[in-house]
mmCIF file of C-alpha atoms in Angstrom:
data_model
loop_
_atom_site.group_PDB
_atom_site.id
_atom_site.type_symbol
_atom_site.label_atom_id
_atom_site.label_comp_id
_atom_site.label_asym_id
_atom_site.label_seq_id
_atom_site.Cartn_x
_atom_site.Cartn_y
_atom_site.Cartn_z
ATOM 1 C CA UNK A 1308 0.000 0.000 0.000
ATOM 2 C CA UNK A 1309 2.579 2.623 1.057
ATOM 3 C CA UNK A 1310 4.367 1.728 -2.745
ATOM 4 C CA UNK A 1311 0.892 2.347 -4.409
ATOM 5 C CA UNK A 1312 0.593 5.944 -2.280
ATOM 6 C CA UNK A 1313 4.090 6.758 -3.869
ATOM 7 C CA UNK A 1314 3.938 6.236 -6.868
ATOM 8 C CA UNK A 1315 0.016 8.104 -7.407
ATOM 9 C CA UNK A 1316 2.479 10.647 -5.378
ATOM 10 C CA UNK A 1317 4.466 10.465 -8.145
ATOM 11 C CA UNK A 1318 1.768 10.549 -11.222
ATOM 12 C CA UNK A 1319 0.832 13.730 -9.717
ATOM 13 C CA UNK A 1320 4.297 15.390 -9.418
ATOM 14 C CA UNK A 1321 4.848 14.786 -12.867
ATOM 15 C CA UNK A 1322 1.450 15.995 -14.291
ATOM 16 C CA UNK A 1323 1.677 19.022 -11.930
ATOM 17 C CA UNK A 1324 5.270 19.805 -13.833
ATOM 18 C CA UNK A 1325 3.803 19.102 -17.336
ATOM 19 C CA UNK A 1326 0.933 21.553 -17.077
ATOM 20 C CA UNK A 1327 3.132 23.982 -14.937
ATOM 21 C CA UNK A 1328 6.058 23.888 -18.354
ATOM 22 C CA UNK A 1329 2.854 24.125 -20.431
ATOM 23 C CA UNK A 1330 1.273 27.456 -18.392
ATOM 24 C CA UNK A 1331 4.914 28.976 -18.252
ATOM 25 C CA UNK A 1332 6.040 28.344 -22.546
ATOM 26 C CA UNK A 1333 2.301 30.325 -23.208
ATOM 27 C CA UNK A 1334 3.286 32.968 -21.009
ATOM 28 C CA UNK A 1335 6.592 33.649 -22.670
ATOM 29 C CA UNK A 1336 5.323 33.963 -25.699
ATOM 30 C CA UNK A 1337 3.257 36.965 -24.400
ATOM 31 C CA UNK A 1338 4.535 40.338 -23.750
ATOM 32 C CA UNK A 1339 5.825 40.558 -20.494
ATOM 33 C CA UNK A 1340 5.531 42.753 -18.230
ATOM 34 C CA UNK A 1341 2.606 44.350 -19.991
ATOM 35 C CA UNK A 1342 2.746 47.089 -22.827
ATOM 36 C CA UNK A 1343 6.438 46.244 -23.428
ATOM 37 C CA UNK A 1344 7.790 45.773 -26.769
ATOM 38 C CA UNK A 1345 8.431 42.905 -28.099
ATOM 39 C CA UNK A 1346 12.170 41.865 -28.690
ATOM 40 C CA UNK A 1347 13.490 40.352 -31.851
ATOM 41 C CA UNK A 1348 17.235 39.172 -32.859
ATOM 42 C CA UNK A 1349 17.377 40.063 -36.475
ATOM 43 C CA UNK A 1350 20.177 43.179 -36.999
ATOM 44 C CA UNK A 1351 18.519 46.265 -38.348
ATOM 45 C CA UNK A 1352 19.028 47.885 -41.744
ATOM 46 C CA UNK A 1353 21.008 50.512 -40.641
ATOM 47 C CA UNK A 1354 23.722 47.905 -39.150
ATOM 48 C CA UNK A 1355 26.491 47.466 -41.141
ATOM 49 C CA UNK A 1356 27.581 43.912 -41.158
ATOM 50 C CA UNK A 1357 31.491 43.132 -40.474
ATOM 51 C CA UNK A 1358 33.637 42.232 -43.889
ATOM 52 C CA UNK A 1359 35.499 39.801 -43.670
ATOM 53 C CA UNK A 1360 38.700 40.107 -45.845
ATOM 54 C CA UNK A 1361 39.470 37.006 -48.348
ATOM 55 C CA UNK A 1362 43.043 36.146 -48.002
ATOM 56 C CA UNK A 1363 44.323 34.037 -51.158
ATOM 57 C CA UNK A 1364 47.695 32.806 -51.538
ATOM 58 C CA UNK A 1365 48.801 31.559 -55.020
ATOM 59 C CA UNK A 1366 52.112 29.978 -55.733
ATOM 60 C CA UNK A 1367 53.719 30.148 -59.666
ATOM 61 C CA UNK A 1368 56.777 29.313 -61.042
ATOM 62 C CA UNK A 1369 58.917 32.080 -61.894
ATOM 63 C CA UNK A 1370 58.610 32.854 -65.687
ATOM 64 C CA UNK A 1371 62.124 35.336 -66.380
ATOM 65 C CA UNK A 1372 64.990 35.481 -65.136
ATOM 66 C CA UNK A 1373 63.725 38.834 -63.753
ATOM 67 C CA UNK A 1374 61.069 37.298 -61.115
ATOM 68 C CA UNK A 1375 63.672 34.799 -60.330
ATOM 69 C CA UNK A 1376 66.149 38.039 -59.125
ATOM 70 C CA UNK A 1377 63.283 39.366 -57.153
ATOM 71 C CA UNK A 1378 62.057 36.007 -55.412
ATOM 72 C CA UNK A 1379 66.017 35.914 -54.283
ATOM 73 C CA UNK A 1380 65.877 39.527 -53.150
ATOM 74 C CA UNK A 1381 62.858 38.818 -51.022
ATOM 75 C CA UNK A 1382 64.125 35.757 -49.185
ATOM 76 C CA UNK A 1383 67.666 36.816 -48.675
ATOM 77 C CA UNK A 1384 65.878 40.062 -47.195
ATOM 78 C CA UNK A 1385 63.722 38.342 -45.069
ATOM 79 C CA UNK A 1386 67.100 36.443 -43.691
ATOM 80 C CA UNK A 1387 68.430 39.678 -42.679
ATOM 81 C CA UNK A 1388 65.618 40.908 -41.489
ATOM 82 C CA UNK A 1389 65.507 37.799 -39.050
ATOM 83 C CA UNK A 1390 68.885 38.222 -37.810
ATOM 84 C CA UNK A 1391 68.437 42.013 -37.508
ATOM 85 C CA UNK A 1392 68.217 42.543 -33.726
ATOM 86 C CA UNK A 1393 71.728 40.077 -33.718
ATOM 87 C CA UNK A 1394 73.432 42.635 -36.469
ATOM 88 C CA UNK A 1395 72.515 45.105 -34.258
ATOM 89 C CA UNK A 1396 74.031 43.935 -31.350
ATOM 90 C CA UNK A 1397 76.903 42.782 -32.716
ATOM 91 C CA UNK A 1398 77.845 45.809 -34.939
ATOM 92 C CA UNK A 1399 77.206 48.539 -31.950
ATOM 93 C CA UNK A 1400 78.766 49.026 -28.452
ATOM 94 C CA UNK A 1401 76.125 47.079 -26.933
ATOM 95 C CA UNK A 1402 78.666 44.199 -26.634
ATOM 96 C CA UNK A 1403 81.295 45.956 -24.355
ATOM 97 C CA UNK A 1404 78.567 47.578 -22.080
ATOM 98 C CA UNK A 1405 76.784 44.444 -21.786
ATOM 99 C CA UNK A 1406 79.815 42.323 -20.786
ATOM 100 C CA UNK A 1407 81.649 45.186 -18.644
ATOM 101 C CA UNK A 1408 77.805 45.086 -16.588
ATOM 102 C CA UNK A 1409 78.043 41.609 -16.577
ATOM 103 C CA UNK A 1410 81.719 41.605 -14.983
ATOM 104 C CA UNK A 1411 81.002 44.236 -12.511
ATOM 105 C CA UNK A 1412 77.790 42.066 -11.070
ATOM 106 C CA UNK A 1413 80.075 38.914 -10.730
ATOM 107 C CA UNK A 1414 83.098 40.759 -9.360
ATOM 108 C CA UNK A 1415 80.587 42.215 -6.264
ATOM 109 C CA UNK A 1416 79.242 38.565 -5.595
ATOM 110 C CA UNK A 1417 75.278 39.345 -6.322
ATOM 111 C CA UNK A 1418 73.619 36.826 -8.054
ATOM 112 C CA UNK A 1419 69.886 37.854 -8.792
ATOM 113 C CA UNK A 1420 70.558 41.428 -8.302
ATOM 114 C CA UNK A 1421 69.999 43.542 -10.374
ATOM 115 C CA UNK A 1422 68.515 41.022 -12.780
ATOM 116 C CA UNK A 1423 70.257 39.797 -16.041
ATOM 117 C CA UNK A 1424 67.518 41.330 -18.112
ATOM 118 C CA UNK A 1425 67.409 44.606 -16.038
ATOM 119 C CA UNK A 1426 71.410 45.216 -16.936
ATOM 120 C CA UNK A 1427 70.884 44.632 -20.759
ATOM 121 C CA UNK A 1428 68.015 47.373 -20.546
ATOM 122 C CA UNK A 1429 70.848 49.499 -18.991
ATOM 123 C CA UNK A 1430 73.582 48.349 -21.555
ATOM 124 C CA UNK A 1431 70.477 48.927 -24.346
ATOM 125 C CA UNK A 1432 69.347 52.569 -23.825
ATOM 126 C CA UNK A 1433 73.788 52.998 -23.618
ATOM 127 C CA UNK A 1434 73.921 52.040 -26.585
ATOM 128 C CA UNK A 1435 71.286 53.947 -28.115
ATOM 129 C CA UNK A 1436 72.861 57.150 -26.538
ATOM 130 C CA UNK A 1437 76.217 56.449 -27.894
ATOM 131 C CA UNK A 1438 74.737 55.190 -31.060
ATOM 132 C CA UNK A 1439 72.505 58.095 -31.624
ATOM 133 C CA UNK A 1440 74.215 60.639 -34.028
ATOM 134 C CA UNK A 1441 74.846 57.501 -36.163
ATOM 135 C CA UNK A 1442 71.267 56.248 -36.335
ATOM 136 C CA UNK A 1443 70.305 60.010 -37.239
ATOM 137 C CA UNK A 1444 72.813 59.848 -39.807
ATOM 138 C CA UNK A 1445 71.455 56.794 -41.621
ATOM 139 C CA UNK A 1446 68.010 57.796 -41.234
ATOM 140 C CA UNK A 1447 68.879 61.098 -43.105
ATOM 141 C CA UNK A 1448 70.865 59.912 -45.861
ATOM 142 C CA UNK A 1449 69.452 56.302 -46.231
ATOM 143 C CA UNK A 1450 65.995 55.610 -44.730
ATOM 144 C CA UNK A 1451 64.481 58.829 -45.622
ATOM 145 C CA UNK A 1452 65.561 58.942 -49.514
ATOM 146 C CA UNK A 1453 64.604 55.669 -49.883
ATOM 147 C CA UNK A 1454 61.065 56.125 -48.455
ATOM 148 C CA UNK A 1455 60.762 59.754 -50.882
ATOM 149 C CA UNK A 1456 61.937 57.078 -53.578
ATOM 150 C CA UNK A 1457 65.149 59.826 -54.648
ATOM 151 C CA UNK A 1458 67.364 56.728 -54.151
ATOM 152 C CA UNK A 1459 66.952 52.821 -54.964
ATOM 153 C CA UNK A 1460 67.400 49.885 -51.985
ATOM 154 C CA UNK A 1461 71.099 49.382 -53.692
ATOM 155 C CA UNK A 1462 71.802 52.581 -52.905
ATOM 156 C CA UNK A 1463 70.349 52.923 -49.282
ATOM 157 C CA UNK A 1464 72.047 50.198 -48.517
ATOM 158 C CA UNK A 1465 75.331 51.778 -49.182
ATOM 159 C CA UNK A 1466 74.345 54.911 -47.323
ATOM 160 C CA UNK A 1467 73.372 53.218 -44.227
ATOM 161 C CA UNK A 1468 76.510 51.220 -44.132
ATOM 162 C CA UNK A 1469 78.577 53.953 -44.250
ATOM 163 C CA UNK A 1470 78.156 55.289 -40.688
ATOM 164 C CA UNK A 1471 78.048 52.064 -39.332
ATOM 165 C CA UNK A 1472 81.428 51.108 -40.734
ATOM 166 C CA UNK A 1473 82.845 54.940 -39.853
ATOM 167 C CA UNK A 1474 81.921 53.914 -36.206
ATOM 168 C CA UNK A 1475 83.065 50.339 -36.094
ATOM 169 C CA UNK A 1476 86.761 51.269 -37.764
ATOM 170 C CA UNK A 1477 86.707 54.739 -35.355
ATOM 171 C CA UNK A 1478 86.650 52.028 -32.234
ATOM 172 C CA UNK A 1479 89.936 50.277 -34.209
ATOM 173 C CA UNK A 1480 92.209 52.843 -35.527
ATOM 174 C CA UNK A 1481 93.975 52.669 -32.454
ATOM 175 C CA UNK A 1482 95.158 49.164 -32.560
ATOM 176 C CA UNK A 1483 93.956 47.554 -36.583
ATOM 177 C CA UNK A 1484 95.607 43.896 -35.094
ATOM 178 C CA UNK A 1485 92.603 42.058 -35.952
ATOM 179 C CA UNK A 1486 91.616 43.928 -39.234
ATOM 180 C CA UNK A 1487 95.410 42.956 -40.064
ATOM 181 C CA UNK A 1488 94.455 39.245 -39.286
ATOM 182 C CA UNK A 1489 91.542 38.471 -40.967
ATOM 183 C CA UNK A 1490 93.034 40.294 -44.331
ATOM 184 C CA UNK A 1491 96.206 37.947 -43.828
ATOM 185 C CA UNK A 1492 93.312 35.323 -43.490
ATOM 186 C CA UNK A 1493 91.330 36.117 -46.452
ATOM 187 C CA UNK A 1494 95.081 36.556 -48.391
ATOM 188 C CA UNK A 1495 94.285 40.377 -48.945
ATOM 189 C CA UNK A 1496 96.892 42.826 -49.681
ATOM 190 C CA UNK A 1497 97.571 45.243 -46.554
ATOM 191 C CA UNK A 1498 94.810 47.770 -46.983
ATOM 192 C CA UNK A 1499 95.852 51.720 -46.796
ATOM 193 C CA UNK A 1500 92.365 53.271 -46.137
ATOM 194 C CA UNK A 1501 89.230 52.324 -44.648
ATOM 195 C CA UNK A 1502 87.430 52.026 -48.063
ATOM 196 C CA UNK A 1503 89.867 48.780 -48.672
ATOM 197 C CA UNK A 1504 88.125 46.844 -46.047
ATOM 198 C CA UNK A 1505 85.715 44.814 -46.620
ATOM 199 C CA UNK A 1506 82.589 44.658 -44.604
ATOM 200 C CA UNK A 1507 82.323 40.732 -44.288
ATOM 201 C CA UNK A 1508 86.461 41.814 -42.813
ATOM 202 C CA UNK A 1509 85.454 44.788 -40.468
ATOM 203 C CA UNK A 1510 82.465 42.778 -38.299
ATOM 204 C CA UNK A 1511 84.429 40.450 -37.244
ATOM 205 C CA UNK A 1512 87.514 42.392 -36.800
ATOM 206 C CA UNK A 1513 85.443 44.565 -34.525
ATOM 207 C CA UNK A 1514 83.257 41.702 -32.484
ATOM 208 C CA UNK A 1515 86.976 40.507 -31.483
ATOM 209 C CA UNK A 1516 88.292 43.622 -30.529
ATOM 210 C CA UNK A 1517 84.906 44.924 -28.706
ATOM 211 C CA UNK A 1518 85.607 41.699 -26.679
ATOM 212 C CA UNK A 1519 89.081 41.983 -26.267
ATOM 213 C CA UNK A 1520 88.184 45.606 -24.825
ATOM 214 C CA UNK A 1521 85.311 44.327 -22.395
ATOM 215 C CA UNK A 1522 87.630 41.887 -21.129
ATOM 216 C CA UNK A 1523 90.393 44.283 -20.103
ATOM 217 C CA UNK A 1524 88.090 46.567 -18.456
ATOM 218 C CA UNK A 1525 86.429 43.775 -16.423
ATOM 219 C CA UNK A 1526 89.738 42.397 -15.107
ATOM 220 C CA UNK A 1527 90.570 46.072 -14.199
ATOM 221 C CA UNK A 1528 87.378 46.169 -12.520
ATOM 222 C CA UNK A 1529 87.695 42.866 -10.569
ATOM 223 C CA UNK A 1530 91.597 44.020 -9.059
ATOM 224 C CA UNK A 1531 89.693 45.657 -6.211
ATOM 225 C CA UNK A 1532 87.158 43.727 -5.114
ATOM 226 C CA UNK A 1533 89.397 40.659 -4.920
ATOM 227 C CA UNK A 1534 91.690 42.331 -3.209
ATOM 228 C CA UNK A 1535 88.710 42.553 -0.146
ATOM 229 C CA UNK A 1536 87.940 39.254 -0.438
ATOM 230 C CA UNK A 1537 91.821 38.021 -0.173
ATOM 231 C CA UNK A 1538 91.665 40.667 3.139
ATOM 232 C CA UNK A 1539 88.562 39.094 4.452
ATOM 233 C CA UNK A 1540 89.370 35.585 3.749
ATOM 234 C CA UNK A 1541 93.009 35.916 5.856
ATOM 235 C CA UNK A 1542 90.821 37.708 8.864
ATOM 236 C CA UNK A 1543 88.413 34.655 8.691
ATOM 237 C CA UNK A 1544 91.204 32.036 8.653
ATOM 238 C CA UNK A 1545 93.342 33.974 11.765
ATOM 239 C CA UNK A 1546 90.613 34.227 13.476
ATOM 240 C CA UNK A 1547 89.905 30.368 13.225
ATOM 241 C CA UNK A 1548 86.800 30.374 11.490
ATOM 242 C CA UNK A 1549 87.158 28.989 8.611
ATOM 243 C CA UNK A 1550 84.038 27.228 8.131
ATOM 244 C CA UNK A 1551 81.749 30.570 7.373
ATOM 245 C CA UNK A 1552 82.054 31.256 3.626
ATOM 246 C CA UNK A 1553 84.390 34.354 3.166
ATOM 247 C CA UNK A 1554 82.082 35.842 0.249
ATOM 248 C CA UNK A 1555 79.034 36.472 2.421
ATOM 249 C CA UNK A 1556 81.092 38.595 5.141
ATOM 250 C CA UNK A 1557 83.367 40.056 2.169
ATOM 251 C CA UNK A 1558 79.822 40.905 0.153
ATOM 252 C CA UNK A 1559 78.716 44.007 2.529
ATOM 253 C CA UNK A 1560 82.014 45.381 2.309
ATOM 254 C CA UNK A 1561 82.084 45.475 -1.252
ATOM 255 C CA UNK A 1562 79.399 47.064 -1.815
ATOM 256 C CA UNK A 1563 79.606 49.307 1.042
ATOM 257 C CA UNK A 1564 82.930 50.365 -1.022
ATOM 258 C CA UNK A 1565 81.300 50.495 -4.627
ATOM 259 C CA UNK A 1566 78.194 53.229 -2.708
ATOM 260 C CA UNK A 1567 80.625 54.994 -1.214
ATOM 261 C CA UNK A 1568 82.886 55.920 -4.384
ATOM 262 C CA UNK A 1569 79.687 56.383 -6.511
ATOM 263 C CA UNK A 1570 80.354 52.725 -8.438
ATOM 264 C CA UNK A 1571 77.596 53.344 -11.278
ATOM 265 C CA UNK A 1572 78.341 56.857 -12.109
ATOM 266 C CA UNK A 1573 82.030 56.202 -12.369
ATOM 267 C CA UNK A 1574 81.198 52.949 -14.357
ATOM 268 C CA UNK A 1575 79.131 54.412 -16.927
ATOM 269 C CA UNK A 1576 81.360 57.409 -17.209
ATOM 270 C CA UNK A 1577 84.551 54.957 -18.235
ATOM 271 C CA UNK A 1578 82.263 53.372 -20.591
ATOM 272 C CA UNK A 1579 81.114 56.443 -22.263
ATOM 273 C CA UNK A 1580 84.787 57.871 -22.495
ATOM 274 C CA UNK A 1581 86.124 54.450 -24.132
ATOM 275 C CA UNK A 1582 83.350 54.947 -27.045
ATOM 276 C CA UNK A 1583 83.142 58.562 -27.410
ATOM 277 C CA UNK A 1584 86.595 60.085 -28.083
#
C-alpha cells in the first residue's frame, strides 16, 4: 500500500510539472511585463555587417629570369631581417657595455641582483645614446631617400653602411691587429684606407676587438674587489673560522665600497669615455 501511495504521489508530481512547463512556454510567448515591446534578434538595416577580408595565396613558377632576381631579393631580405636585432648587437657598443655590466655584477658577488635582463636594458638605452648621431645619420641619408623614392634599396644600402662602418673602424684605428688578421686570413693585400676593407672583414675584426676591450676593463674592474675578499678571507682564517664562507662577510664590504665611491656613475662614465673620443 505505502508503494501504491508513492507512486500516485508520483503521477501527480509529474502531471503538476507538465501543465506547470505548459502554463509557463504560453506565457513567454506573451509580452511581459505588460505594454512592453516585443524583442526580436534580427540586426537592423542601418547595421552594417562586419567584412570579412578574403586572403588568397597563389604559388607560380617564376617565368624570367627577372622574377627569379626578385624572389632571391625577397628571401635573402627576409634572412636579414631575421637576424636584424643580432646585427645590431653585434655591430654597436652594446657588446662591451653588456659584458663590462656583466663583470662588474660577478666581481661584487650578487647573483639575482639587479637582474640579467634589467642590466641589458641598462647596456640597451647605452647604446642607443652612444649610437645616436649615427642612427640620425642613416636615417637622413638612407631611410628617408629611400622612403621619398630619390634613391633605390642598392643605394640605401650603401648609405646606411657607411656610418656604421665609420663607427666600427673609429673604435679600431687605435690598434687595426685584428683587421690585419683576418686580411692575412682572407690573403688580402695590406689595406691603406678604410674604403679597402671589406665589410664581411670589419664585423668580425670589430666583435673581437669589442671583446678583447670588455675583457680588459672587467679584469681592471675585478683588481679591487678581490683584493677585499683576499683581506677578508686571511681575517676569517686567523681568526679560526674557517668554516663561514668568506664571500658572504666580504659581500657588505664590497658594496659598502662600490656606494661609497659612486660605483655606477664612475662605471658608466669609463664606458662612455672608451666609445666617445
Amino acid at each position: 500500500m505505502k508503494n501504491l501511495s508513492f507512486f500516485k504521489r508520483f503521477i501527480a508530481l509529474f502531471l503538476f510539472s507538465v501543465i506547470f512547463a505548459g502554463i509557463a512556454q504560453a506565457q513567454s510567448n506573451r509580452n511581459f511585463p505588460n505594454g512592453s515591446p516585443r524583442g526580436n534578434t534580427e540586426m537592423g538595416r542601418n547595421v552594417a555587417p562586419v567584412q570579412i577580408p578574403n586572403v588568397s595565396v597563389n604559388i607560380t613558377e617564376p617565368q624570367t629570369g627577372r622574377e627569379v632576381a626578385f624572389s632571391v631579393r625577397l628571401l635573402v631580405l627576409l634572412t636579414v631581417l631575421s637576424l636584424a636585432p643580432s646585427l645590431l648587437l653585434l655591430i654597436t657598443c652594446f657588446l662591451r657595455f653588456s659584458i663590462v655590466l656583466d663583470f662588474i655584477k660577478r666581481a661584487l658577488s650578487l647573483q639575482q641582483v639587479p637582474p640579467t635582463a634589467v642590466l641589458n636594458g641598462i647596456a640597451f638605452f647605452m647604446t642607443l645614446f652612444v649610437m645616436w648621431p649615427t642612427f640620425t645619420q642613416i636615417y637622413n641619408s638612407a631611410y628617408k631617400p629611400l622612403s621619398d623614392g630619390e634613391i633605390g634599396i642598392e643605394e640605401a644600402f650603401r648609405q646606411a653602411e657607411s656610418p656604421v662602418r665609420l663607427f666600427m673602424y673609429s673604435q679600431m684605428s687605435e690598434d687595426p691587429t685584428y683587421i690585419s688578421t683576418f686580411m692575412n686570413m682572407a690573403k688580402m693585400e695590406k689595406p691603406n684606407t678604410l674604403a679597402d676593407v671589406p665589410t664581411h672583414i670589419l664585423i668580425p675584426s670589430y666583435i673581437l676587438h669589442e671583446l678583447t676591450v670588455a675583457f680588459k676593463i672587467g679584469v681592471i674592474l675585478y683588481i679591487p674587489f678581490i683584493i677585499i675578499d683576499m683581506v677578508v678571507a686571511s681575517i676569517l682564517m686567523a681568526m679560526g673560522m674557517m668554516m663561514l664562507p668568506p664571500v658572504q662577510i666580504s659581500m657588505p664590504f664590497k658594496l659598502i665600497l662600490f656606494v661609497l665611491v659612486d660605483g655606477w656613475g664612475l662605471l658608466t662614465t669609463q664606458l662612455f669615455n672608451s666609445v666617445i673620443r
